[in-house]
Amino acid sequence: MDYTLALLFSLLQLLSVGTAAPVEVVKMKSKVKWMAEQLVVRLNKDFQVPAGLTLSPPADNLDGSSSIVMVLEGYNSLISDTLNGVSQVKFDISSLTGYLNQWRQVHCTEHRPKPLVSGPLQELQSRKEFIHTVSIEALMRVKEFLYLLLKNLDHLETC
């Protein structure tokens, strides 16, 4: 009897620290995958990369859901509203980050410090005066980042 109570107490304690049930994690990853794939399709359809324009490495890092949100929100803020056809893309990015933020509020009890902006995002943020060039590169970086995310959905499990 004492062993059963101790086991039950341990199990309850484990569940109360904010770990999501495996089914919830699978659902979240599935929804994020679908949203990211739809966004990539829209980016491929609506925005053609100018000839000769390539992205220099490195790509942004995937370091848990908080950094994923920070990177996507950062790029979204750099995409000019005046760029033709961009409003739906910006809305889709906001929907994805909003979903991830909402999921994190419910399932992440450990709050990691806000990640530092680095890499390509930091470089683009320093060149905001070239609004259309920055917007086009931000769109390209979002697509690159989404491809990276789709290959590494397990990073979503880290808060």
Short mmCIF file of C-alpha atoms in Angstrom, two decimals:
data_model
loop_
_atom_site.label_atom_id
_atom_site.label_comp_id
_atom_site.label_asym_id
_atom_site.label_seq_id
_atom_site.Cartn_x
_atom_site.Cartn_y
_atom_site.Cartn_z
CA MET A 1 0.00 0.00 0.00
CA ASP A 2 2.78 2.46 0.95
CA TYR A 3 4.61 1.61 -2.26
CA THR A 4 1.48 2.30 -4.33
CA LEU A 5 0.95 5.69 -2.64
CA ALA A 6 4.59 6.62 -3.13
CA LEU A 7 4.41 5.62 -6.80
CA LEU A 8 1.17 7.57 -7.28
CA PHE A 9 2.64 10.63 -5.55
CA SER A 10 5.76 10.44 -7.75
CA LEU A 11 3.63 10.15 -10.86
CA LEU A 12 1.47 13.13 -9.87
CA GLN A 13 4.57 15.18 -9.12
CA LEU A 14 6.04 14.30 -12.52
CA LEU A 15 2.84 15.33 -14.28
CA SER A 16 2.57 18.61 -12.40
CA VAL A 17 5.92 19.98 -13.61
CA GLY A 18 4.40 20.82 -16.97
CA THR A 19 5.45 18.02 -19.21
CA ALA A 20 2.96 17.60 -22.01
CA ALA A 21 1.40 14.23 -22.62
CA PRO A 22 2.89 12.47 -25.66
CA VAL A 23 -0.42 12.72 -27.52
CA GLU A 24 -0.47 16.51 -27.02
CA VAL A 25 3.10 16.81 -28.29
CA VAL A 26 2.27 14.77 -31.40
CA LYS A 27 -0.79 16.96 -32.08
CA MET A 28 1.26 20.14 -31.62
CA LYS A 29 4.03 18.94 -33.94
CA SER A 30 1.46 17.88 -36.51
CA LYS A 31 -0.25 21.27 -36.44
CA VAL A 32 3.06 23.17 -36.62
CA LYS A 33 4.18 20.95 -39.49
CA TRP A 34 0.96 21.65 -41.39
CA MET A 35 1.15 25.41 -40.74
CA ALA A 36 4.83 25.55 -41.78
CA GLU A 37 4.20 23.53 -44.95
CA GLN A 38 1.30 25.82 -45.93
CA LEU A 39 3.49 28.86 -45.36
CA VAL A 40 6.30 27.40 -47.50
CA VAL A 41 3.78 26.69 -50.30
CA ARG A 42 2.54 30.29 -50.12
CA LEU A 43 6.10 31.68 -50.13
CA ASN A 44 7.03 29.53 -53.13
CA LYS A 45 3.89 30.55 -55.01
CA ASP A 46 3.81 34.28 -54.21
CA PHE A 47 7.48 35.25 -53.97
CA GLN A 48 10.08 34.40 -56.53
CA VAL A 49 13.70 34.86 -55.53
CA PRO A 50 15.39 37.48 -57.71
CA ALA A 51 17.90 35.92 -60.11
CA GLY A 52 21.37 35.68 -58.63
CA LEU A 53 20.25 36.34 -55.05
CA THR A 54 21.52 33.71 -52.64
CA LEU A 55 21.62 33.54 -48.87
CA SER A 56 24.95 33.39 -47.19
CA PRO A 57 25.19 30.91 -44.36
CA PRO A 58 24.77 30.42 -41.50
CA ALA A 59 21.10 29.77 -40.96
CA ASP A 60 19.41 30.75 -37.72
CA ASN A 61 19.55 28.23 -34.89
CA LEU A 62 16.69 26.08 -33.67
CA ASP A 63 17.06 26.12 -29.90
CA GLY A 64 13.63 25.21 -28.60
CA SER A 65 10.22 26.73 -29.15
CA SER A 66 11.13 30.09 -27.56
CA SER A 67 13.95 30.69 -30.05
CA ILE A 68 11.76 29.50 -32.95
CA VAL A 69 9.13 32.08 -32.00
CA MET A 70 11.75 34.80 -31.55
CA VAL A 71 13.32 34.18 -34.97
CA LEU A 72 10.00 34.05 -36.83
CA GLU A 73 8.67 37.16 -35.06
CA GLY A 74 11.95 38.94 -35.78
CA TYR A 75 11.77 38.22 -39.51
CA ASN A 76 8.06 39.05 -39.60
CA SER A 77 8.79 42.48 -38.16
CA LEU A 78 11.32 43.12 -40.93
CA ILE A 79 8.92 42.33 -43.78
CA SER A 80 7.52 45.60 -45.09
CA ASP A 81 3.76 45.91 -45.30
CA THR A 82 4.24 47.83 -48.55
CA LEU A 83 5.68 44.79 -50.33
CA ASN A 84 3.02 43.53 -52.75
CA GLY A 85 1.12 40.40 -51.61
CA VAL A 86 2.83 40.10 -48.26
CA SER A 87 -0.12 40.57 -45.89
CA GLN A 88 -1.22 36.90 -45.93
CA VAL A 89 2.34 35.69 -45.34
CA LYS A 90 2.72 38.02 -42.37
CA PHE A 91 -0.63 36.82 -41.03
CA ASP A 92 0.41 33.17 -41.43
CA ILE A 93 3.72 33.78 -39.62
CA SER A 94 1.81 35.51 -36.80
CA SER A 95 -0.64 32.61 -36.62
CA LEU A 96 2.22 30.11 -36.32
CA THR A 97 4.05 32.08 -33.63
CA GLY A 98 0.78 32.74 -31.81
CA TYR A 99 -0.01 29.02 -31.75
CA LEU A 100 3.48 28.19 -30.45
CA ASN A 101 3.27 30.90 -27.78
CA GLN A 102 -0.13 29.64 -26.64
CA TRP A 103 1.15 26.05 -26.49
CA ARG A 104 4.21 27.13 -24.51
CA GLN A 105 2.07 29.02 -21.95
CA VAL A 106 0.11 25.86 -21.20
CA HIS A 107 2.89 23.26 -21.39
CA CYS A 108 6.13 24.97 -20.40
CA THR A 109 6.61 25.58 -16.72
CA GLU A 110 10.33 26.20 -17.02
CA HIS A 111 10.81 29.56 -18.64
CA ARG A 112 14.18 29.87 -20.26
CA PRO A 113 15.74 33.31 -20.61
CA LYS A 114 14.73 35.11 -23.78
CA PRO A 115 17.15 34.01 -26.50
CA LEU A 116 19.56 36.55 -27.89
CA VAL A 117 19.12 37.67 -31.47
CA SER A 118 22.08 36.49 -33.50
CA GLY A 119 23.14 35.36 -36.93
CA PRO A 120 21.32 36.43 -40.08
CA LEU A 121 18.39 37.96 -38.18
CA GLN A 122 20.68 40.27 -36.23
CA GLU A 123 22.49 41.28 -39.41
CA LEU A 124 19.22 42.08 -41.19
CA GLN A 125 17.94 44.11 -38.25
CA SER A 126 20.99 46.35 -38.60
CA ARG A 127 20.12 47.14 -42.25
CA LYS A 128 16.49 48.23 -41.84
CA GLU A 129 16.96 51.36 -43.97
CA PHE A 130 17.05 49.16 -47.11
CA ILE A 131 13.43 48.18 -46.54
CA HIS A 132 12.61 46.27 -49.74
CA THR A 133 15.92 44.42 -49.90
CA VAL A 134 15.61 43.50 -46.22
CA SER A 135 11.99 42.40 -46.75
CA ILE A 136 12.92 40.08 -49.62
CA GLU A 137 15.81 38.58 -47.68
CA ALA A 138 13.59 38.20 -44.59
CA LEU A 139 11.05 36.27 -46.71
CA MET A 140 13.84 34.04 -48.02
CA ARG A 141 15.16 33.51 -44.49
CA VAL A 142 11.69 32.61 -43.20
CA LYS A 143 11.41 29.95 -45.90
CA GLU A 144 14.90 28.62 -45.11
CA PHE A 145 14.07 28.58 -41.39
CA LEU A 146 10.78 26.76 -42.00
CA TYR A 147 12.58 24.08 -44.04
CA LEU A 148 15.01 23.67 -41.13
CA LEU A 149 12.11 23.49 -38.66
CA LEU A 150 10.29 20.88 -40.77
CA LYS A 151 13.40 18.68 -40.70
CA ASN A 152 13.80 19.15 -36.93
CA LEU A 153 10.32 19.17 -35.37
CA ASP A 154 11.72 17.57 -32.21
CA HIS A 155 13.17 20.97 -31.27
CA LEU A 156 9.60 22.09 -30.55
CA GLU A 157 9.56 19.86 -27.47
CA THR A 158 12.12 22.07 -25.74
CA CYS A 159 10.61 25.11 -24.13
#
